[in-house]
Coordinates of C-alpha atoms and ligand atoms in Angstrom, one line a residue:
X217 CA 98.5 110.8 144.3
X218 CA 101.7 109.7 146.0
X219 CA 105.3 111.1 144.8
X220 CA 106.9 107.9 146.1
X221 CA 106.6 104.2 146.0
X222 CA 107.9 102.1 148.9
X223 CA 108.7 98.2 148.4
X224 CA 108.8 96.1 151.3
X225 CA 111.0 93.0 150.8
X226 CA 112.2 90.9 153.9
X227 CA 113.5 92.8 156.8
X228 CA 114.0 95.7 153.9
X229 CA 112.0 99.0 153.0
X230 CA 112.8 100.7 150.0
X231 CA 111.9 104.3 148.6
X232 CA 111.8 104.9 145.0
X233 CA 111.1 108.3 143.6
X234 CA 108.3 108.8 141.2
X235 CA 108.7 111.4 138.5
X236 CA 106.6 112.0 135.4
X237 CA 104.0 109.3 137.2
X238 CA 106.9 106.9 136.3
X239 CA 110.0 105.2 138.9
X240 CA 113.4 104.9 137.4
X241 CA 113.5 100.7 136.7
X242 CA 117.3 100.9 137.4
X243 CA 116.1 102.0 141.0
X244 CA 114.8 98.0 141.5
X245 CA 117.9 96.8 141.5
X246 CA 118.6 97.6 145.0
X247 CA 116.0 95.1 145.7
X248 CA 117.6 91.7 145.8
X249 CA 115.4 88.9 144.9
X250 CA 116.7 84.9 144.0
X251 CA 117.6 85.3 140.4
X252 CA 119.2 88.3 141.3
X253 CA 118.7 92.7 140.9
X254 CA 114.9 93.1 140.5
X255 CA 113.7 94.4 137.2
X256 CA 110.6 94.3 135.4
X257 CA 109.5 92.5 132.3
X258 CA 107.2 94.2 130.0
X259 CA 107.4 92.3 126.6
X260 CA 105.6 94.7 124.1
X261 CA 106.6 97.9 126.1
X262 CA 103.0 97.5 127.4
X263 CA 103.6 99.7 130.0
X264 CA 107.3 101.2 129.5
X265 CA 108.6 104.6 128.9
X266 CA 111.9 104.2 127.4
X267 CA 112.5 108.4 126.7
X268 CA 111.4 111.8 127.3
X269 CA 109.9 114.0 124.3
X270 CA 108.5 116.8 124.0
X271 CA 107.6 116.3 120.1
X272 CA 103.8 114.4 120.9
X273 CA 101.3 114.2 123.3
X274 CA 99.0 111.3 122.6
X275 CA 96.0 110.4 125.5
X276 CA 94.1 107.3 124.7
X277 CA 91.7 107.6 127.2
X278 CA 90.3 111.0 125.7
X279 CA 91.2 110.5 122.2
X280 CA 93.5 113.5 122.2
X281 CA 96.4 114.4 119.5
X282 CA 99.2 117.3 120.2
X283 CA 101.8 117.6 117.7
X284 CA 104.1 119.9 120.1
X285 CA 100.9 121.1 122.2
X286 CA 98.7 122.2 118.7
X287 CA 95.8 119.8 118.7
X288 CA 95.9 117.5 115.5
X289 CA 92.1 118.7 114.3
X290 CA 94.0 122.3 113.8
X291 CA 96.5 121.5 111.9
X292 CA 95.0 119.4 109.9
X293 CA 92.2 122.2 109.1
X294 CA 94.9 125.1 109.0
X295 CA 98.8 123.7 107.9
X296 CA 100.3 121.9 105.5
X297 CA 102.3 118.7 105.9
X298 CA 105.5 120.7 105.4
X299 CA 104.8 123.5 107.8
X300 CA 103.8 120.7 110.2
X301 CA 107.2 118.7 109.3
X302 CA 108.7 122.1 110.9
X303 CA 107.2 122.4 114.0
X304 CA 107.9 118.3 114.7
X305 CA 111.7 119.4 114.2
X306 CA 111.9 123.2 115.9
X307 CA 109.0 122.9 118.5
X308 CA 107.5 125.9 116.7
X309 CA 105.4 126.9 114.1
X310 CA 107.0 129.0 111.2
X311 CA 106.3 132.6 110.3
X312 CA 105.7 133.2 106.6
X313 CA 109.2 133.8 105.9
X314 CA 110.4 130.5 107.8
X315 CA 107.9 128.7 106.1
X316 CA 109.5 129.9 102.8
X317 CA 113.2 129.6 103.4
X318 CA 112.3 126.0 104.6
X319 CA 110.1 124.8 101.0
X320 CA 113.0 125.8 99.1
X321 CA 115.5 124.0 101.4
X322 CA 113.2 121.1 101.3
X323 CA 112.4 121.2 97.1
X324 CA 115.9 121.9 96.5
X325 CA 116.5 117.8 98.2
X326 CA 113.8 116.6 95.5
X327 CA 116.7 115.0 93.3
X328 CA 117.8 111.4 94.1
X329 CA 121.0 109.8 93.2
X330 CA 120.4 107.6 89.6
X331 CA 122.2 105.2 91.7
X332 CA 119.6 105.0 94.0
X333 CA 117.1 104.7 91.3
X334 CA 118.8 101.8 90.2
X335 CA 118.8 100.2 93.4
X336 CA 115.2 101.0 93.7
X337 CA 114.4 99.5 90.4
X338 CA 117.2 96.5 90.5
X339 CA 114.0 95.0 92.2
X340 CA 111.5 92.7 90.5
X341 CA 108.7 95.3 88.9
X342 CA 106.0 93.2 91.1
X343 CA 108.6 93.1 94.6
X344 CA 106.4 95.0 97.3
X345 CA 107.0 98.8 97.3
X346 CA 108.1 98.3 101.0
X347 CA 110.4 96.8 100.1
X348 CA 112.1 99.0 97.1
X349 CA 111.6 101.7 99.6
X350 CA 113.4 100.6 102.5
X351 CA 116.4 99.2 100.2
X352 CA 116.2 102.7 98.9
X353 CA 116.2 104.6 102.0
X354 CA 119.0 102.7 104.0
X355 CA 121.1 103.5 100.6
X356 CA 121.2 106.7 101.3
X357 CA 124.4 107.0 103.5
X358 CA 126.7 105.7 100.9
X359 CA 125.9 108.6 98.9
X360 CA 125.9 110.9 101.8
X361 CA 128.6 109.7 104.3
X362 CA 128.9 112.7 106.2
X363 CA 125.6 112.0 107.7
X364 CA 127.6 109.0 109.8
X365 CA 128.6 112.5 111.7
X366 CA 125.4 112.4 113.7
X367 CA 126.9 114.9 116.6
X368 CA 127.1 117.6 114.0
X369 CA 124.6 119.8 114.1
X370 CA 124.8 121.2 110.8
X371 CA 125.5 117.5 109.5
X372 CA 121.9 116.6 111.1
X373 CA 120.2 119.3 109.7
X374 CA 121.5 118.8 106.3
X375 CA 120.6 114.7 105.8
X376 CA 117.0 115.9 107.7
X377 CA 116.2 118.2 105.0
X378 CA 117.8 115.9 102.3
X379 CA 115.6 112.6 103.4
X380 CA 112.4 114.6 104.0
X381 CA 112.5 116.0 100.5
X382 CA 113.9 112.9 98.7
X383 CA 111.3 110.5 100.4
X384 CA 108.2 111.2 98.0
X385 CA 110.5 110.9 95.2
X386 CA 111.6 107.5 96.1
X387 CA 108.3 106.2 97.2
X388 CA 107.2 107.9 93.6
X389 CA 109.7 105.7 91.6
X390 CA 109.1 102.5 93.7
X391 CA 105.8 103.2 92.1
X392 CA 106.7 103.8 88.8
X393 CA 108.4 101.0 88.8
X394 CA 105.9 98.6 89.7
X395 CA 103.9 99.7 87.0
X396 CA 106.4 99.4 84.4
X397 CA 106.4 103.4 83.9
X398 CA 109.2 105.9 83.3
X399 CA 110.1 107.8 86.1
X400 CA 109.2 111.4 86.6
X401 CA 111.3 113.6 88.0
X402 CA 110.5 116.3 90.3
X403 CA 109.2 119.7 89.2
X404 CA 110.3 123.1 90.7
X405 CA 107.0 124.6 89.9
X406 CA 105.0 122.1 92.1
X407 CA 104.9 121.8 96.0
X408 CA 105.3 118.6 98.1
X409 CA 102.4 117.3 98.2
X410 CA 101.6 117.9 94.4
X411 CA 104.7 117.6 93.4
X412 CA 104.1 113.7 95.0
X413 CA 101.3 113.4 93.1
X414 CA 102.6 114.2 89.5
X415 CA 105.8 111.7 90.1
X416 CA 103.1 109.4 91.0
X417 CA 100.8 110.1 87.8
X418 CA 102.5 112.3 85.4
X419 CA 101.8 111.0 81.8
X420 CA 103.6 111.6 78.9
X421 CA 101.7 114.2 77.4
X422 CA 99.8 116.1 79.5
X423 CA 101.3 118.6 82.9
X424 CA 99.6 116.4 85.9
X425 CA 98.0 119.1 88.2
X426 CA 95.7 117.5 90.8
X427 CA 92.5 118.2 91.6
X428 CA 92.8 121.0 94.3
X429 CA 90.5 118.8 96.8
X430 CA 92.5 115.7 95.9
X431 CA 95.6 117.9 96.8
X432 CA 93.9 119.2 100.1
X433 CA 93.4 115.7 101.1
X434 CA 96.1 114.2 100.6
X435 CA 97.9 117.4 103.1
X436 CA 95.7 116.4 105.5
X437 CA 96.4 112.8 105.3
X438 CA 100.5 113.6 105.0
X439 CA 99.5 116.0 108.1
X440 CA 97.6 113.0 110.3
X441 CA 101.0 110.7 109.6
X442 CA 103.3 113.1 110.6
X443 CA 103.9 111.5 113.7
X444 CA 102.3 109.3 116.5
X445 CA 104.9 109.5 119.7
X446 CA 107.0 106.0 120.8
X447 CA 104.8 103.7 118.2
X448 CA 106.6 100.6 116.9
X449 CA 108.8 102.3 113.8
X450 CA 109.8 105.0 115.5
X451 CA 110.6 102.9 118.4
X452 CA 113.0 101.3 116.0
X453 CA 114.5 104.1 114.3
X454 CA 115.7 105.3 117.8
X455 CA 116.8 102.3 119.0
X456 CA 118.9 101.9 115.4
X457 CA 120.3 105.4 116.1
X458 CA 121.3 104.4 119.7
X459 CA 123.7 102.5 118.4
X460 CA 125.1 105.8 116.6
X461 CA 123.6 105.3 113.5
X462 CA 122.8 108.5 111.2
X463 CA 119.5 109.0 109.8
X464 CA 119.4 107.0 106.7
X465 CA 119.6 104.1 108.2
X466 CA 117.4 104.8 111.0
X467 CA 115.0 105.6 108.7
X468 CA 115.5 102.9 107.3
X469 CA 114.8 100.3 109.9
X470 CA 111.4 102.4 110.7
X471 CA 110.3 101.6 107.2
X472 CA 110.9 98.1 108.0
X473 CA 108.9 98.3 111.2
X474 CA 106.2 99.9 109.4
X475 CA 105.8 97.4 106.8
X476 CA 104.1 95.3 109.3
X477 CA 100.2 94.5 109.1
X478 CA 100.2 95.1 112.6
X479 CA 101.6 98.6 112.5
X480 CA 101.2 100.7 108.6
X481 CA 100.2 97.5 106.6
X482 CA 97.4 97.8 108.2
X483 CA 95.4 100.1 105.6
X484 CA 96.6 97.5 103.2
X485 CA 95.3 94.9 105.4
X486 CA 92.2 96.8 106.0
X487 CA 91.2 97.2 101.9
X488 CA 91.7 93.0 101.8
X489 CA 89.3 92.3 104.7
X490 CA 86.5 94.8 103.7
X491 CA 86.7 93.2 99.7
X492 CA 86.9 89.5 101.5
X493 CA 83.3 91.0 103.8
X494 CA 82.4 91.4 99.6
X495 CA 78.7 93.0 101.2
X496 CA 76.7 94.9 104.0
X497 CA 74.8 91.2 104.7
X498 CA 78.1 89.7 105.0
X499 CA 79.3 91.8 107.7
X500 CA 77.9 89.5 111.0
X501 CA 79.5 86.2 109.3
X502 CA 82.5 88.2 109.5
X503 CA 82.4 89.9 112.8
X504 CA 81.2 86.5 114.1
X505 CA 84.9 85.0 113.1
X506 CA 86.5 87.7 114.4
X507 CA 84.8 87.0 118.0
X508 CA 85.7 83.2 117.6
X509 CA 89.5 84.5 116.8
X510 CA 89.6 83.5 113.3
X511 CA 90.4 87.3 112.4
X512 CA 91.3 91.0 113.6
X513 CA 89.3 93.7 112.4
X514 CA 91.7 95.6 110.8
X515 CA 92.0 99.4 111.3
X516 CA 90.6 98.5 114.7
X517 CA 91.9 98.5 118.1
X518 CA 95.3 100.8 119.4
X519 CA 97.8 100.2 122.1
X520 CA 97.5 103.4 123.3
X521 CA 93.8 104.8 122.0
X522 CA 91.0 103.2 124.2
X523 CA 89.0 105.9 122.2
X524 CA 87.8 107.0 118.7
X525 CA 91.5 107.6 116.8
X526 CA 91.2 111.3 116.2
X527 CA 92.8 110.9 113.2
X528 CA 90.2 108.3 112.1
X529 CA 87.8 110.9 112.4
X530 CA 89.6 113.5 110.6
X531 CA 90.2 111.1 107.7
X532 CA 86.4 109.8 107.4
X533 CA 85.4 113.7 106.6
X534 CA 88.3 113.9 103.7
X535 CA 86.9 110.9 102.1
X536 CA 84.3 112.9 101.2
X537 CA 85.6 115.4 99.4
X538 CA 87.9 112.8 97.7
X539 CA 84.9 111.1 97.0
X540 CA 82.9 114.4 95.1
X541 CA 85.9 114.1 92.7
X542 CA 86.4 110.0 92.4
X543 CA 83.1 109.1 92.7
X544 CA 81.9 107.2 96.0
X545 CA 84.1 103.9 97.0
X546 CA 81.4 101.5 97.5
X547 CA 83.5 99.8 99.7
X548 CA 82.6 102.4 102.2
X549 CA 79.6 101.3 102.4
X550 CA 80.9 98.3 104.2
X551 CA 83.1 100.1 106.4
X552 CA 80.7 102.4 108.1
X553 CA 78.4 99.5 108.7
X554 CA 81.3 97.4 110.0
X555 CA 82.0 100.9 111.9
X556 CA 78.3 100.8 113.6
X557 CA 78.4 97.4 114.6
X558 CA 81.8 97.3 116.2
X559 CA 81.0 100.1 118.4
X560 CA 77.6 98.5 119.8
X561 CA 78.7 95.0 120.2
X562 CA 80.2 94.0 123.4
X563 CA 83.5 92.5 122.3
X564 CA 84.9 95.3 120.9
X565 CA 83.1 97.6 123.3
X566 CA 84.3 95.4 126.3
X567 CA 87.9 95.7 124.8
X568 CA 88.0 99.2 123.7
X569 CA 88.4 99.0 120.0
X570 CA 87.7 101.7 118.1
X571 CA 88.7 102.3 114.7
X572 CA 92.1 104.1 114.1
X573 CA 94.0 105.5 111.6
X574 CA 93.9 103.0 109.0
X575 CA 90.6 102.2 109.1
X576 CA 89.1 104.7 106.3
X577 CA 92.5 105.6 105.1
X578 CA 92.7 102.8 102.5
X579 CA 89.3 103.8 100.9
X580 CA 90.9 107.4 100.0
X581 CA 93.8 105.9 98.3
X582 CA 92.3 103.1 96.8
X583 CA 89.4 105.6 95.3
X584 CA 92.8 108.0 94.2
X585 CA 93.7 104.3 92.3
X586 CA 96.3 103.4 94.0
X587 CA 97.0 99.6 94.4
X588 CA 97.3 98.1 98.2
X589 CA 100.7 98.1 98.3
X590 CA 101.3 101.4 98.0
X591 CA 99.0 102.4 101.1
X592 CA 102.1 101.6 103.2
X593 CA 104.3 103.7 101.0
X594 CA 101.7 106.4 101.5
X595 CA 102.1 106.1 105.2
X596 CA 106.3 105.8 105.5
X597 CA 106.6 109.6 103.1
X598 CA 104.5 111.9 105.8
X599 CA 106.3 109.4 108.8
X600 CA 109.3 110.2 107.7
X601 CA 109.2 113.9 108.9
X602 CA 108.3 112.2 112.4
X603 CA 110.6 109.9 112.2
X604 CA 113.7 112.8 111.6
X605 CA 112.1 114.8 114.7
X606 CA 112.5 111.6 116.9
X607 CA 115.7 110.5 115.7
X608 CA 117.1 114.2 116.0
X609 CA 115.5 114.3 119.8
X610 CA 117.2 110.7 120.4
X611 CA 120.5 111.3 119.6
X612 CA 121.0 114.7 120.8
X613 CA 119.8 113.2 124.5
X614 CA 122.1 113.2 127.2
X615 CA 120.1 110.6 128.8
X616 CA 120.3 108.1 126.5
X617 CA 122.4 105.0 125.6
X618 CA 122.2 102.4 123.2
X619 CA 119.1 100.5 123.9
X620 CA 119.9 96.1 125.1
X621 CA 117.4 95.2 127.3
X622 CA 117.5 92.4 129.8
X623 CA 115.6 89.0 129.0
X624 CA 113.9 86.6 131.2
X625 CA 116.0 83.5 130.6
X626 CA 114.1 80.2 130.2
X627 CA 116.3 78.1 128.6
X628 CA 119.2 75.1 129.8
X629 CA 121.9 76.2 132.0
X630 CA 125.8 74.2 131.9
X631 CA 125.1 71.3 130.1
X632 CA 128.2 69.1 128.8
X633 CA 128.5 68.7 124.8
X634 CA 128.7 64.9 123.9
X635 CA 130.5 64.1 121.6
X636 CA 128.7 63.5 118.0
X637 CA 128.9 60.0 117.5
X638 CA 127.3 59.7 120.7
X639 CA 124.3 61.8 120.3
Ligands
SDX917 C1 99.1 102.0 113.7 O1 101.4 102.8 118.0 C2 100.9 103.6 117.1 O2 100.8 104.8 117.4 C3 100.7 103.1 115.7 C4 100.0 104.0 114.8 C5 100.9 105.2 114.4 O3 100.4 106.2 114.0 O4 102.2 104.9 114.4 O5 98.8 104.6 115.4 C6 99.6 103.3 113.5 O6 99.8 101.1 113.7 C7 97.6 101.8 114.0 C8 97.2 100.4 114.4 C9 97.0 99.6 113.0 N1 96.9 98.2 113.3 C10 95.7 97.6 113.1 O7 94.7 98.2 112.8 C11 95.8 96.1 113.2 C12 94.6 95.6 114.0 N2 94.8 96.0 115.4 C13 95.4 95.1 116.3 O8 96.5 94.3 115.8 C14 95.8 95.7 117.7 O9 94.7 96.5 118.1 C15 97.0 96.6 117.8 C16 98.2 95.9 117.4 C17 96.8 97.9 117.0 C18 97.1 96.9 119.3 O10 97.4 95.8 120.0 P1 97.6 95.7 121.6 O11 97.7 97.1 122.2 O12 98.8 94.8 121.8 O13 96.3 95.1 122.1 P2 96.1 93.5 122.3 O14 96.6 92.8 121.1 O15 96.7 93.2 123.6 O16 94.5 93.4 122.3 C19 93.8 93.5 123.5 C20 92.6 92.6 123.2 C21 92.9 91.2 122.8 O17 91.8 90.3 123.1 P3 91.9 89.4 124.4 O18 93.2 88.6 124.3 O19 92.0 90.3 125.6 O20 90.7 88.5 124.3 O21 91.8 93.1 122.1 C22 91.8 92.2 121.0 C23 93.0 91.2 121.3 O22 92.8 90.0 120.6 N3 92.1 93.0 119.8 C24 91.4 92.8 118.7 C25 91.9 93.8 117.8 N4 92.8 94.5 118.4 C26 93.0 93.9 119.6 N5 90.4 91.9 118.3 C27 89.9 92.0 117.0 N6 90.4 92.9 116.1 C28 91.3 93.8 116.5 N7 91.7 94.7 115.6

């Protein structure tokens, strides 16, 4: 393994350094070339580090999770999301009495602004909850200016804390709201997870407690979100915050990211194809299409996994004890089939698609009754813990700057404007 690269280029030789199995790109540049500095072009980021972290370790090739060197399969089996939203932001895990002091920090920040619920419900009742929810989280600094502060470490702390605990209840009342129901407000006696779960489904009458495998579940699932190192929303909430922005807003722009099918939409997305595969005997039409490019097979296939998702694999087990209480979602049916298939046939074999995270997630929460829109919205409130720990690590890096890359220009150079009536 060599520690240096050296670039010959005309009558020059040039030694760059490599560090962390990367060189610095701004080393290049002392290579002239005829448009000018070399640099590289890597549309996608296919094969860019643009930080350091120490928050998650992620390798594809073995199908490995770390959230801050504890493997994902333990925390998933032993934490809870909010013990696991800790470590992401300290680097540690918390002793009973940290884990304490930081619930009631966090379930004292359950209460949102009425004029955020407005804002939230100011949409139309059938708008996508995406939508509601990144109007409602970019909101957020005009009722909390002092968050604009982001150098302040006790400024940081304090809108962390605030988004992290208001984030269920906004992605709660986008709910409601969708289904033309009163919004429930959040409930001391309750913890975050099933304190999520009531806003979501309190009636009237009765006290909504959940069933205590439907509440273990749904930890675990908040737990496997978490966080997922330089993926595309966090990607954007730190380049937002290069630009100085607090964490609101950040936020805010990773909820926009996420929203894509490509990215979180994709349990949504993954729900639609399976009920558009209707059946088991449907399955080779489908995968058939999917060869000839007439389809993706959603909840397949990861930029950095080139192995099973361990997520995936964590999820597939909860959605059987989701299922004891819901009854089986014959839809799964489908997916495990589609699930065998994929991983004999050559295509996806030959391009190292496996399923990841969204693939079985969808059946949990549609068997829980939640409509498809919401599955993003189920995805952005456990991200949101990952997406403070990034931003936090961004902006208090000495290293960075505001993110503008370079472009590749392809377009006309110095051309003279004629006059309108002669065009
Ligand atoms: C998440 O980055 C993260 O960490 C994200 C995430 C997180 O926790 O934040 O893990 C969450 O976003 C998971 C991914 C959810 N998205 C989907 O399930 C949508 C379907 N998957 C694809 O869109 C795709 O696999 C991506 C976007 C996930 C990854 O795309 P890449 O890395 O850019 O890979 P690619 O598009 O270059 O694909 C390589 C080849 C191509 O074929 P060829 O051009 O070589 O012939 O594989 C094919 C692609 O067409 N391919 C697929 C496929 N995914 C890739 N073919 C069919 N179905 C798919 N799903």
């Amino acid at each position: 393994m060599s520690d240096n690269l050296t670039i010959s280029s005309g009558e020059d030789t040039f030694d760059l350094a490599i560090t962390d199995g990367t060189i610095k790109a701004t080393d290049l540049k002392q290579v002239a070339t005829s448009d000018g500095p070399l640099a590289t072009y890597d549309p996608g980021f296919m094969n860019t580090a643009a930080c350091k972290s120490s928050i998650t370790y992620i390798d594809g090739d073995a199908g490995i999770l770390e959230y801050r060197g504890y493997p994902i399969e333990q925390l998933a089996e032993q934490a809870t999301h909010l013990e696991v939203a800790y470590l992401l932001l300290n680097g540690e895990l918390p002793n009973a009495e940290e884990l304490a002091g930081w619930e009631r920090e966090v379930n004292t920040h359950r209460f949102v602004h009425e004029n955020v619920a407005q804002i939230v419900e100011s949409f139309r009742y059938d708008a996508h909850p995406m939508a509601k929810l990144m109007a409602g989280v970019a909101s957020m600094q005009t009722f909390y200016p002092s968050a604009r502060q982001i150098e302040d470490p006790e400024s940081q702390r304090r809108n962390i804390v605030r988004l992290i605990g208001k984030m269920p209840t906004l992605a709660a009342w986008s709910y409601r709201h969708s289904i033309g129901r009163h919004r429930v407000y959040p409930n001391d006696e309750l913890g975050y997870v099933d304190n999520f779960l009531a806003m979501l489904f309190q009636s009237q009458q009765r006290v909504y407690r959940p069933d205590p495998r439907v509440s273990r579940a749904m930890e675990v699932l908040f737990i496997l979100h978490a966080d997922h190192e330089q993926n595309c929303s966090t990607t954007a909430v730190r380049t937002v915050a290069s630009a100085g922005n607090d964490v609101y807003t950040s936020a805010g722009a990773g909820v926009g990211a996420l929203f894509g099918p490509a990215h979180g939409g994709a349990n949504e997305a993954v729900l639609k194809m399976l009920r558009e595969i209707g059946s088991v005997d449907r399955i080779g039409e489908f995968i058939d299409g999917v060869k000839n490019g007439k389809a993706k097979l959603m909840g397949f296939g990861h930029r950095v996994y080139k192995n099973y998702d361990p997520r995936a694999r964590v999820i597939k087990k909860a959605t059987d004890e989701v299922f004891e209480v819901t009854g089986r979602n014959p839809l799964l049916d489908i997916a495990v089939e589609l699930e065998r298939i994929a991983l004999e046939d050559e295509y996806f074999v030959k391009r190292r698609l496996y399923p990841n995270v969204d693939f079985y997630s969808g059946l949990i929460y549609e068997a829980l009754k939640f409509p498809p829109e919401m599955f993003t919205v189920l995805f952005a409130v456990p991200r949101t813990a990952g997406w403070c720990a990034q931003w936090l690590e961004g902006v208090t890096d000495a290293e960075q700057k505001i993110m503008r890359p370079k472009q590749v220009y392809t377009g006309h150079r110095e051309r003279a404007v004629v006059p309108i009536d002669q065009r």
